GROMACS .gro file of C-alpha atoms in nm:
model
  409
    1UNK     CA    1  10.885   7.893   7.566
    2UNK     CA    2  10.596   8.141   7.480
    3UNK     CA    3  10.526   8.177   7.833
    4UNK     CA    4  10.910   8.244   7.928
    5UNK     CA    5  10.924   8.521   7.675
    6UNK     CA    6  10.676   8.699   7.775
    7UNK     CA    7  10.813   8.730   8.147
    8UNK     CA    8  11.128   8.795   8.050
    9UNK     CA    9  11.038   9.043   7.750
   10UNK     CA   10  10.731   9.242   7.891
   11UNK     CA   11  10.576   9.444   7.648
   12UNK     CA   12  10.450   9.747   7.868
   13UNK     CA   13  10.761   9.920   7.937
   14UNK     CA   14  10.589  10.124   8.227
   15UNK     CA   15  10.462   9.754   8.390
   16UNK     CA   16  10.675   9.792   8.744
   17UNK     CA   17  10.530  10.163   8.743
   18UNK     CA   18  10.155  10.049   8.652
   19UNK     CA   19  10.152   9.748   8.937
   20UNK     CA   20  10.275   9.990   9.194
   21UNK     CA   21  10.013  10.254   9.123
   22UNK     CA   22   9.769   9.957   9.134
   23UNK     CA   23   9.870   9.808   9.466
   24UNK     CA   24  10.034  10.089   9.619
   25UNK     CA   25   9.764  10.132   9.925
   26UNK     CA   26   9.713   9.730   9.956
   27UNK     CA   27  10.037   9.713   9.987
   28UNK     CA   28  10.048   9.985  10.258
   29UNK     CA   29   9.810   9.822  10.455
   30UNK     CA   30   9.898   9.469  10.415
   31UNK     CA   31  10.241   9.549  10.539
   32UNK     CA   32  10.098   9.704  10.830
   33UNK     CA   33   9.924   9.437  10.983
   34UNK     CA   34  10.194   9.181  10.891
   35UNK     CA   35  10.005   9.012  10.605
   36UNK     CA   36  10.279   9.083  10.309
   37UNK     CA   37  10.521   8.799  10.354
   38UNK     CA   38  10.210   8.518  10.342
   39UNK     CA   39  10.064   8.760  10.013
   40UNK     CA   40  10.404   8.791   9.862
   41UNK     CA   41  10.654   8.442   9.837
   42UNK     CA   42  10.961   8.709   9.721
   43UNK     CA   43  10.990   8.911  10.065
   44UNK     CA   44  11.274   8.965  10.196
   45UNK     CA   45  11.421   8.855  10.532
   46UNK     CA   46  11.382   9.217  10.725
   47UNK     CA   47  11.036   9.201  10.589
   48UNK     CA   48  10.950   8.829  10.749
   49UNK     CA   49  11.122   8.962  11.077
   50UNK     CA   50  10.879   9.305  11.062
   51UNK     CA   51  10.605   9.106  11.016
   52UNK     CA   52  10.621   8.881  11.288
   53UNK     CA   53  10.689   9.154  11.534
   54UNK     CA   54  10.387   9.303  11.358
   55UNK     CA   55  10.144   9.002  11.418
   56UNK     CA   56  10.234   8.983  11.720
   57UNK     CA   57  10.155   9.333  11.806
   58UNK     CA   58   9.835   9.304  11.636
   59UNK     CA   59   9.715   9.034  11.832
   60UNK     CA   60   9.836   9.173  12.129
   61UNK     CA   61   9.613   9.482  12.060
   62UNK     CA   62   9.340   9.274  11.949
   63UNK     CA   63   9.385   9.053  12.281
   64UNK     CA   64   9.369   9.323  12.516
   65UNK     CA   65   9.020   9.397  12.398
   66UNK     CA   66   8.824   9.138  12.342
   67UNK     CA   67   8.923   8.933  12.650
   68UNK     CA   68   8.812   9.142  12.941
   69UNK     CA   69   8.509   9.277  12.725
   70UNK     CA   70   8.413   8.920  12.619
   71UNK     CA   71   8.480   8.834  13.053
   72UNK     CA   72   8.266   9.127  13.114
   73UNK     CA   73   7.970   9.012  12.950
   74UNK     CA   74   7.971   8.659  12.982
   75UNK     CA   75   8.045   8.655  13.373
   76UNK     CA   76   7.958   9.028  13.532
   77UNK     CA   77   7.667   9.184  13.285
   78UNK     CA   78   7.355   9.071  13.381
   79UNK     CA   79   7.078   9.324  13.260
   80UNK     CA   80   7.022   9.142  12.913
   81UNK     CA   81   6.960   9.534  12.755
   82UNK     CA   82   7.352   9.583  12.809
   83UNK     CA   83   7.455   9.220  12.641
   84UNK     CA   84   7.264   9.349  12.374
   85UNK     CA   85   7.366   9.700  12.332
   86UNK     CA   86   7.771   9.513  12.330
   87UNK     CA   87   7.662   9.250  12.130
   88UNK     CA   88   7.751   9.439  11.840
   89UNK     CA   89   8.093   9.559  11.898
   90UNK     CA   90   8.201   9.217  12.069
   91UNK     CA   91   8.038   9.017  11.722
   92UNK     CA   92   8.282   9.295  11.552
   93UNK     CA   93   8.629   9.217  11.779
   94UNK     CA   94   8.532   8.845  11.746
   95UNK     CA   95   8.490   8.829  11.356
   96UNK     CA   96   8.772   9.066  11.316
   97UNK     CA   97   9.046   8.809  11.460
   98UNK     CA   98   8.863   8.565  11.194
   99UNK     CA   99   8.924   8.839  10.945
  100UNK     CA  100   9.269   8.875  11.022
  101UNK     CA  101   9.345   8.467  11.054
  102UNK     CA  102   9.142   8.434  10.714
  103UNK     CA  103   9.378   8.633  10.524
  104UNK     CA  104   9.661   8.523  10.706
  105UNK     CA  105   9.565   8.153  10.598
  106UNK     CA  106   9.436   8.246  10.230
  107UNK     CA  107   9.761   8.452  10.191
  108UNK     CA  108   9.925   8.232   9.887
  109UNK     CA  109   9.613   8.204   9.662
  110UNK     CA  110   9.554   8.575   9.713
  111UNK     CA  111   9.913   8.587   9.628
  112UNK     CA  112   9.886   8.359   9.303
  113UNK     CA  113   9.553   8.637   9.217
  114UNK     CA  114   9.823   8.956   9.226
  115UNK     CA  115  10.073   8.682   9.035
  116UNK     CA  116   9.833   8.658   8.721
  117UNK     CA  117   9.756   9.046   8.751
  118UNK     CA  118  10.097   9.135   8.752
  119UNK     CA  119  10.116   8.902   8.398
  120UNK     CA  120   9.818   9.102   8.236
  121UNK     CA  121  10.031   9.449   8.334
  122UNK     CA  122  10.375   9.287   8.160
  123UNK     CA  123  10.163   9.187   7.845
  124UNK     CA  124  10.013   9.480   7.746
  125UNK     CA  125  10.064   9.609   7.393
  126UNK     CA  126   9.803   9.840   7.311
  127UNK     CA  127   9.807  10.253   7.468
  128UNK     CA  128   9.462  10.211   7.456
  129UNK     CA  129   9.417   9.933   7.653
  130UNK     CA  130   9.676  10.050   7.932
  131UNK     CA  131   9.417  10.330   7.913
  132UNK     CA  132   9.126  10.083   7.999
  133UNK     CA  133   9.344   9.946   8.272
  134UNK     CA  134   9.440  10.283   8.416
  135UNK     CA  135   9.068  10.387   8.447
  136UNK     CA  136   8.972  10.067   8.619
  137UNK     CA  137   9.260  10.139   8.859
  138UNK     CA  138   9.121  10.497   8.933
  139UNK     CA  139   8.784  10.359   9.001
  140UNK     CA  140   8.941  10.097   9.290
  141UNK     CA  141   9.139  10.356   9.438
  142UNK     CA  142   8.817  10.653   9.462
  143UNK     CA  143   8.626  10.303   9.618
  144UNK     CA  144   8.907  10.272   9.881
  145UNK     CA  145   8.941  10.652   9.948
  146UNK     CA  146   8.562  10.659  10.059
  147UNK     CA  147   8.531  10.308  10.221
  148UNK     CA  148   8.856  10.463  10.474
  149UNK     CA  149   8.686  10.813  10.544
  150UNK     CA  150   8.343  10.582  10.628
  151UNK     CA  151   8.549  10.310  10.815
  152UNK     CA  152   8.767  10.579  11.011
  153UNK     CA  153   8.496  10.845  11.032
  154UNK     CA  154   8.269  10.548  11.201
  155UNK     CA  155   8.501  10.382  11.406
  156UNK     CA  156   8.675  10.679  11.566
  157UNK     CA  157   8.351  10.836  11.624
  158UNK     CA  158   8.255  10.535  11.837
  159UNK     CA  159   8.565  10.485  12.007
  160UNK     CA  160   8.671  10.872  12.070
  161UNK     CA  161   8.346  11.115  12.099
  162UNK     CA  162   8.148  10.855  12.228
  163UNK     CA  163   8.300  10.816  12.547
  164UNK     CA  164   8.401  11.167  12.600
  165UNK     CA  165   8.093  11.352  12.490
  166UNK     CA  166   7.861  11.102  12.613
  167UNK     CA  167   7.648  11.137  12.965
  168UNK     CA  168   7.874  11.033  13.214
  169UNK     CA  169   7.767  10.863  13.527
  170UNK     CA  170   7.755  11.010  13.837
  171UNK     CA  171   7.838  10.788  14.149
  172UNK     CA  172   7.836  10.950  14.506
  173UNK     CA  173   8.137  11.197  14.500
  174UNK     CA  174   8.295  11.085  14.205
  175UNK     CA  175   8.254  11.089  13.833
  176UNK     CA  176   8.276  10.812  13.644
  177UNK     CA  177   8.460  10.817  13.290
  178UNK     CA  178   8.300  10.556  13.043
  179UNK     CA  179   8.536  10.331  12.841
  180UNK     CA  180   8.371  10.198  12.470
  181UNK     CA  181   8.498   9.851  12.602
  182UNK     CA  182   8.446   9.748  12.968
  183UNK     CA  183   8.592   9.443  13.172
  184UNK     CA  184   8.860   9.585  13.272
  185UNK     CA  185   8.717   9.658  13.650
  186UNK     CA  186   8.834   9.290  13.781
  187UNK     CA  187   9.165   9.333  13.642
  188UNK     CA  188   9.264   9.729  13.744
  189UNK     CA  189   9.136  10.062  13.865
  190UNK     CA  190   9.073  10.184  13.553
  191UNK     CA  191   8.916  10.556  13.666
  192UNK     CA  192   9.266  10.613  13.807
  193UNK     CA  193   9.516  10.839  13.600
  194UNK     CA  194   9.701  10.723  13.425
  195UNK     CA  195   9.528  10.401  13.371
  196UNK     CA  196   9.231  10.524  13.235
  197UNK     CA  197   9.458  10.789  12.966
  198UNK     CA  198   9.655  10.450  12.883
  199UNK     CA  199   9.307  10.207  12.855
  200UNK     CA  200   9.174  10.490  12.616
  201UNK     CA  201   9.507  10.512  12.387
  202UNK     CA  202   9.470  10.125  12.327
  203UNK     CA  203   9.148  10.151  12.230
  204UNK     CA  204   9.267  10.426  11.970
  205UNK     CA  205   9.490  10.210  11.850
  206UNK     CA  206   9.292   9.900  11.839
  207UNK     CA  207   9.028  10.109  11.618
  208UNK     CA  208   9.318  10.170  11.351
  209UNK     CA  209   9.435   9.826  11.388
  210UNK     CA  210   9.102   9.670  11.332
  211UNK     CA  211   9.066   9.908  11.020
  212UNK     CA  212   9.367   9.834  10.881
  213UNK     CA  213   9.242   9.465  10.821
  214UNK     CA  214   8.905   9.554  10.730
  215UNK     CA  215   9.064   9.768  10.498
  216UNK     CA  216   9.254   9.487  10.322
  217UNK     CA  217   8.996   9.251  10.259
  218UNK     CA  218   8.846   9.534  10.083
  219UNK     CA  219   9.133   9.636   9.874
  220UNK     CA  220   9.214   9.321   9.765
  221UNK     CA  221   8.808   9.279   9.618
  222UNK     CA  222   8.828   9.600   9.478
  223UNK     CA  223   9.131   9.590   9.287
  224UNK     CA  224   9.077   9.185   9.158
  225UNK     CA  225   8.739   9.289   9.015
  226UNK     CA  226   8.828   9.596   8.856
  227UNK     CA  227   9.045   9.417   8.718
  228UNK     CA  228   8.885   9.195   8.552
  229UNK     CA  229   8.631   9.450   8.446
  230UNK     CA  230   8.963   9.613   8.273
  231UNK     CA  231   9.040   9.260   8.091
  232UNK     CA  232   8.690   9.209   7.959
  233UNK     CA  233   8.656   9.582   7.802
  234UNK     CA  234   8.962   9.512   7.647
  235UNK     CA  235   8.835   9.198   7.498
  236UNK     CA  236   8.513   9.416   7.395
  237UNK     CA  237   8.750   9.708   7.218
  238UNK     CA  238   8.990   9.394   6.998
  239UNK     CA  239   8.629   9.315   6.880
  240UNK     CA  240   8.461   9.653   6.840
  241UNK     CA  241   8.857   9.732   6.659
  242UNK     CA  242   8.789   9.439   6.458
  243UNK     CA  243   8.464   9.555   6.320
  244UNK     CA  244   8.643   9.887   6.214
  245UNK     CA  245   8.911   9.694   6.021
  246UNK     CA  246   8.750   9.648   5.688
  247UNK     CA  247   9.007   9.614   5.481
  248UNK     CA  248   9.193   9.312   5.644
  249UNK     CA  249   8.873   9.182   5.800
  250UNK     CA  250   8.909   8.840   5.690
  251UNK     CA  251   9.263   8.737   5.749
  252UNK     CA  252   9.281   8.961   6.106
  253UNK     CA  253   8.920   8.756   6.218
  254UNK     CA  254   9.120   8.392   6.263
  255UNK     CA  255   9.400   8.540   6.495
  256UNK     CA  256   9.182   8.846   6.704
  257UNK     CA  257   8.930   8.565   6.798
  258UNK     CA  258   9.195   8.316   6.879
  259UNK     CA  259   9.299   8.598   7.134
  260UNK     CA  260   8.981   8.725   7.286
  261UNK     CA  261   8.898   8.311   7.375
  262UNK     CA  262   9.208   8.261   7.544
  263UNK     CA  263   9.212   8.606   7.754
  264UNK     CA  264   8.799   8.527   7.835
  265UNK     CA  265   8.955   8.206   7.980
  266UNK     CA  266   9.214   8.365   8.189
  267UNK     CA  267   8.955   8.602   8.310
  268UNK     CA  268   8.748   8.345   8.397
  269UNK     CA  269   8.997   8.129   8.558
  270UNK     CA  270   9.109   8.495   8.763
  271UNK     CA  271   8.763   8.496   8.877
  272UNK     CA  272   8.756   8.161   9.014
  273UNK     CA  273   9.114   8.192   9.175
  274UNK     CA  274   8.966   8.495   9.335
  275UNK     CA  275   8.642   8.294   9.441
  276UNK     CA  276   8.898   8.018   9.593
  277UNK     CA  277   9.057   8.316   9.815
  278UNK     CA  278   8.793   8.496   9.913
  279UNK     CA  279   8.451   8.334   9.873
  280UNK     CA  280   8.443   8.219  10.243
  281UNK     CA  281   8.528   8.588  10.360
  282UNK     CA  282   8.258   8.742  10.090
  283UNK     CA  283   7.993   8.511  10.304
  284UNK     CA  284   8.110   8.626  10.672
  285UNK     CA  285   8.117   8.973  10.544
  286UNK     CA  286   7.724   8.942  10.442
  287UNK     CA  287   7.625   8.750  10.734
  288UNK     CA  288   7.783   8.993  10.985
  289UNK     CA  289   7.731   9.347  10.825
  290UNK     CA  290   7.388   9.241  10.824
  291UNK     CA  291   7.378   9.151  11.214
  292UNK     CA  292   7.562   9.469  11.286
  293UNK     CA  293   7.337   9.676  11.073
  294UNK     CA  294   7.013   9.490  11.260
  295UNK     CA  295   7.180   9.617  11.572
  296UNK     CA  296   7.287   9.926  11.489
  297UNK     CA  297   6.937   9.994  11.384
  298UNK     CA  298   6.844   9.855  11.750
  299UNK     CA  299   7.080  10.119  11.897
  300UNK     CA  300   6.965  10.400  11.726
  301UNK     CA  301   6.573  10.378  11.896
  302UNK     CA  302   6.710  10.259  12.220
  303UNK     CA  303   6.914  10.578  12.248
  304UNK     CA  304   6.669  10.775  12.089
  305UNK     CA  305   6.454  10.705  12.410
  306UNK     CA  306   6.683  10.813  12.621
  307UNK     CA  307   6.746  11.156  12.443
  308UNK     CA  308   7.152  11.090  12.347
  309UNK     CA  309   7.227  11.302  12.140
  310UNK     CA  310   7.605  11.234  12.065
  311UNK     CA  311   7.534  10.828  12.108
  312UNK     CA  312   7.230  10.845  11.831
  313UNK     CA  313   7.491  11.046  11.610
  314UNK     CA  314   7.805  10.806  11.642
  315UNK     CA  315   7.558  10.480  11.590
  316UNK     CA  316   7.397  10.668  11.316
  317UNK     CA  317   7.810  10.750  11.140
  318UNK     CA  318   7.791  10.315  11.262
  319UNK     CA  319   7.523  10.243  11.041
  320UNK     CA  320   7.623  10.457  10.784
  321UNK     CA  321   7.975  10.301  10.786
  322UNK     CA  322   7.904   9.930  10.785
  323UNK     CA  323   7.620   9.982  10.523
  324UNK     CA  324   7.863  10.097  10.270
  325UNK     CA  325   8.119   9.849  10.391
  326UNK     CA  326   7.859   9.610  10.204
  327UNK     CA  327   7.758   9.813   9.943
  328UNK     CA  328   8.131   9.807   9.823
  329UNK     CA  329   8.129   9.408   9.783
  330UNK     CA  330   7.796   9.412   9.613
  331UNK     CA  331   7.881   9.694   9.435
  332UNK     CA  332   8.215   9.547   9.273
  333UNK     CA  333   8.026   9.251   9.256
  334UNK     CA  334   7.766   9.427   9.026
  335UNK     CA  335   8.039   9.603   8.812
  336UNK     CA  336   8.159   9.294   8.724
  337UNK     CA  337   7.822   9.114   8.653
  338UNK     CA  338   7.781   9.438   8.407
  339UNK     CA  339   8.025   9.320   8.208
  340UNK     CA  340   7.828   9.005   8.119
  341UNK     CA  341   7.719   9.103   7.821
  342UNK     CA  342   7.982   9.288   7.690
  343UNK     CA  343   8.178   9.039   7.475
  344UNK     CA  344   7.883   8.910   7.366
  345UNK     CA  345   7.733   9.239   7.248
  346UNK     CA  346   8.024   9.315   7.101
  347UNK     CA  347   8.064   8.966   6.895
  348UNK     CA  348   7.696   9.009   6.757
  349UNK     CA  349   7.828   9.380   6.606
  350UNK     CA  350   8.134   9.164   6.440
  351UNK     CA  351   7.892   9.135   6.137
  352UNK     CA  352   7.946   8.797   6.132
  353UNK     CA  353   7.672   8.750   5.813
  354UNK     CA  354   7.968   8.863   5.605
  355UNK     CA  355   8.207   8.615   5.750
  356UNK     CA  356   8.271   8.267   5.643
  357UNK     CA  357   8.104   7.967   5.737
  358UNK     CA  358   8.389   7.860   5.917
  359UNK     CA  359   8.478   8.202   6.103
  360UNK     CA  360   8.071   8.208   6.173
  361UNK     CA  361   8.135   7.941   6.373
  362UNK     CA  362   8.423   8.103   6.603
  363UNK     CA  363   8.166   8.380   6.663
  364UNK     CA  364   7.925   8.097   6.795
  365UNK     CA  365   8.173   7.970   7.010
  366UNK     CA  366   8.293   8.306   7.158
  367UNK     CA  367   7.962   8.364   7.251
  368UNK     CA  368   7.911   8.011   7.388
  369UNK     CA  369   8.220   8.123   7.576
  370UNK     CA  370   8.048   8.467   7.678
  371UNK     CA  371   7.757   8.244   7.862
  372UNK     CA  372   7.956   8.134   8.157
  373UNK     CA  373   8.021   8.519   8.315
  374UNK     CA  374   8.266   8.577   8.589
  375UNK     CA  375   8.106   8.638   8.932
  376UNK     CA  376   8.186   8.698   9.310
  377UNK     CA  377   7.973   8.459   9.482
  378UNK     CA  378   7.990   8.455   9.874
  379UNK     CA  379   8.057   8.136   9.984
  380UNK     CA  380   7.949   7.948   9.699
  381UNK     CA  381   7.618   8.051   9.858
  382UNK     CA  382   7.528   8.419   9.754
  383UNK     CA  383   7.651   8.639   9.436
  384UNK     CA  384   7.742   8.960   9.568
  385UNK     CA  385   7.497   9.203   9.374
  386UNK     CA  386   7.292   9.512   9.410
  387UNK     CA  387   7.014   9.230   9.429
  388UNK     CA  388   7.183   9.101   9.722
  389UNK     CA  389   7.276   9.459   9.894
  390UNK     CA  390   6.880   9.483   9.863
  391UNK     CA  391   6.816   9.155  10.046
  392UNK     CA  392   7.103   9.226  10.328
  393UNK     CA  393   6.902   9.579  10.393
  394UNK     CA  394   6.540   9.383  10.413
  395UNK     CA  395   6.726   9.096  10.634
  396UNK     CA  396   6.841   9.371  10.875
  397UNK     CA  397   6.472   9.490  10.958
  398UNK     CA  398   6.313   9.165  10.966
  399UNK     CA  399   6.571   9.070  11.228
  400UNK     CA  400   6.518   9.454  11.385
  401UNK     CA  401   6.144   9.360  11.445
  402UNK     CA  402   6.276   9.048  11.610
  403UNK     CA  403   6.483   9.183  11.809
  404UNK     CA  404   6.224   9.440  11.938
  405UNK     CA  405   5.979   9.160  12.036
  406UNK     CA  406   6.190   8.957  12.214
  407UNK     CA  407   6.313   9.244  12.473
  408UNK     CA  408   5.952   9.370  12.497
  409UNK     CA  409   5.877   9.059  12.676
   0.00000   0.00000   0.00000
């Protein structure tokens, strides 16, 4: 019954307003790519029809890349300097259609995650917590404006200027206009107009598409673990409140602490919903940003040898790009390890020496409680940290020097 009334009686009367400011650009983008109906049980018939037709253009797009460019260099390229220099991009089509099927798959426990945040919204009471929330919010959505001007800024740069700008080949009486994915040579005549103009379009649009799902799986981490960040500095302000209260210190003690336990458990049982949903795509995410950043790297001094300007620029924009694509999981990651000691700190200042024995005791078990701290782990394998961004970076050269000693031989 306690759980009915709160669904049906919210006490935030600006709830529906505060969960579409939250999810209004994962929502955006999730609808885009086709993902919504799997996220969200409630859609709607038009929407399930939308997204089909969406999926299916998606993979279409998706398709018409990687299957002539994975042709090309499995059964034409020979020179093993070009199946390196496109072993990057086709390790980025390849793990993007694993992106994309991942959250396809994991699409009802992401949905349960937004389920339980939508619960914490309805059950507000406090302005100043709302106020906690709301900041947390802000901070997720200035992560997500600058992880799509590095995405887009990267990507477009690679699949637009690139090709254009770049030195073009000359062959006999002809030129020859470069394509950022080739293969396509056994199929058509792509130099032809308007083949070529159409090829290059696609290739536009895969770049969006393939952001577009990037995108998501980093919406969805930011917004879970600011989230959670929110929840835990509200548990920190009840206690920090309840230091303030003098007056009805004892009889308000029993019932605040009662509260802070069971919201620390729902935040840690968020967490570990959140783990459930997107541990396995935390781990790919590590693993391949740091093969992409090795090879970036790689890029960078081959080019640099031959004097391109524009291709040292757009790998450089690459590098740039993918490294903060990282940085943002180990960053979140790190704002929510932060946290840690929050509830604890702020049970210590409780001055619990002028409580009861018995109350005494709740303060021991909150900060039993406070031991266990919520986490992004990768996998089950990796907790996504600064520490971690550190060790992806280090990874990235050892496998650069690598690299450079096997193709000197």
């Amino acid at each position: 019954m306690v759980t009915e009334s709160v669904v049906d009686r919210p006490h935030n009367d600006r709830y529906e307003n505060d969960i579409r400011h939250t999810f209004q650009l994962c929502h955006r983008v999730l609808k885009s790519i086709g993902i919504y109906p799997f996220v969200y049980s409630h859609a709607n018939r038009s929407e399930r029809i939308t997204s089909v037709v969406l999926i299916l253009i998606c993979c279409c797009i998706l398709q018409f890349v990687i299957v002539p460019f994975s042709y090309y260099i499995l059964f034409y390229e020979r020179d093993i300097n070009a199946k390196i220099k496109f072993l990057g991009p086709l390790i980025f089509c390849l793990t993007t259609v694993l992106r994309y099927g991942y959250l396809g798959a994991k699409g009802p426990a992401i949905g349960r995650c937004i389920q339980q945040m939508e619960r914490d919204w309805k059950v507000l009471r406090d302005e100043d917590h709302r106020d906690i929330m709301i900041r947390y919010v802000n901070m997720s959505r200035n992560l997500l404006v600058m992880c799509v001007l590095f995405m887009y800024t990267g990507g477009l740069s690679y699949h637009t200027i690139m090709p254009l700008l770049s030195k073009k080949k000359i062959s006999e009486n002809f030129t020859i206009r470069p394509l950022t994915y080739p293969g396509y040579e056994a199929f058509l005549n792509v130099q032809e107009s308007p083949t070529y103009e159409i090829v290059y379009c696609m290739h536009c649009v895969y770049v969006l598409v393939t952001g577009n799902i990037m995108l998501a799986a980093y919406s969805l981490t930011a917004i879970f673990t600011t989230h959670a960040c929110g929840q835990i500095q509200i548990q920190a302000l009840r206690l920090e409140n309840l230091r303030k209260e003098k007056k009805t210190y004892e009889e308000a003690v029993a019932d605040c602490l009662a509260l802070v336990v069971k919201d620390h458990v729902e935040i840690l049982r968020f967490t570990k919903n959140v783990d459930k949903a997107l541990g396995e795509l935390f781990l790919m995410e590590v693993a391949v940003s740091t093969l992409l950043m090795c090879l970036l790297e790689y890029y960078c001094m081959m080019e640099w040898q031959t004097s391109d300007s524009i291709a040292i620029l757009t790998y450089v924009i690459l590098l740039i790009s993918f490294t903060f694509n990282i940085l943002i999981f180990c960053l979140v990651g790190e704002l929510l390890l932060g946290q840690v000691n929050e509830i604890a700190n702020a049970s210590y200042e409780t001055e619990w020496y002028n409580l009861s024995g018995k109350r005494a005791r709740d303060i021991v078990l909150l900060l039993a409680i406070s031991e266990r701290p919520p986490k992004l782990m990768a996998g089950k394998v990796l907790v996504l940290s600064l520490t971690t961004f550190g060790k992806v970076l280090k990874t990235s050269i050892v496998y650069l020097n690598m690299l450079r000693t096997i193709t000197e031989f």
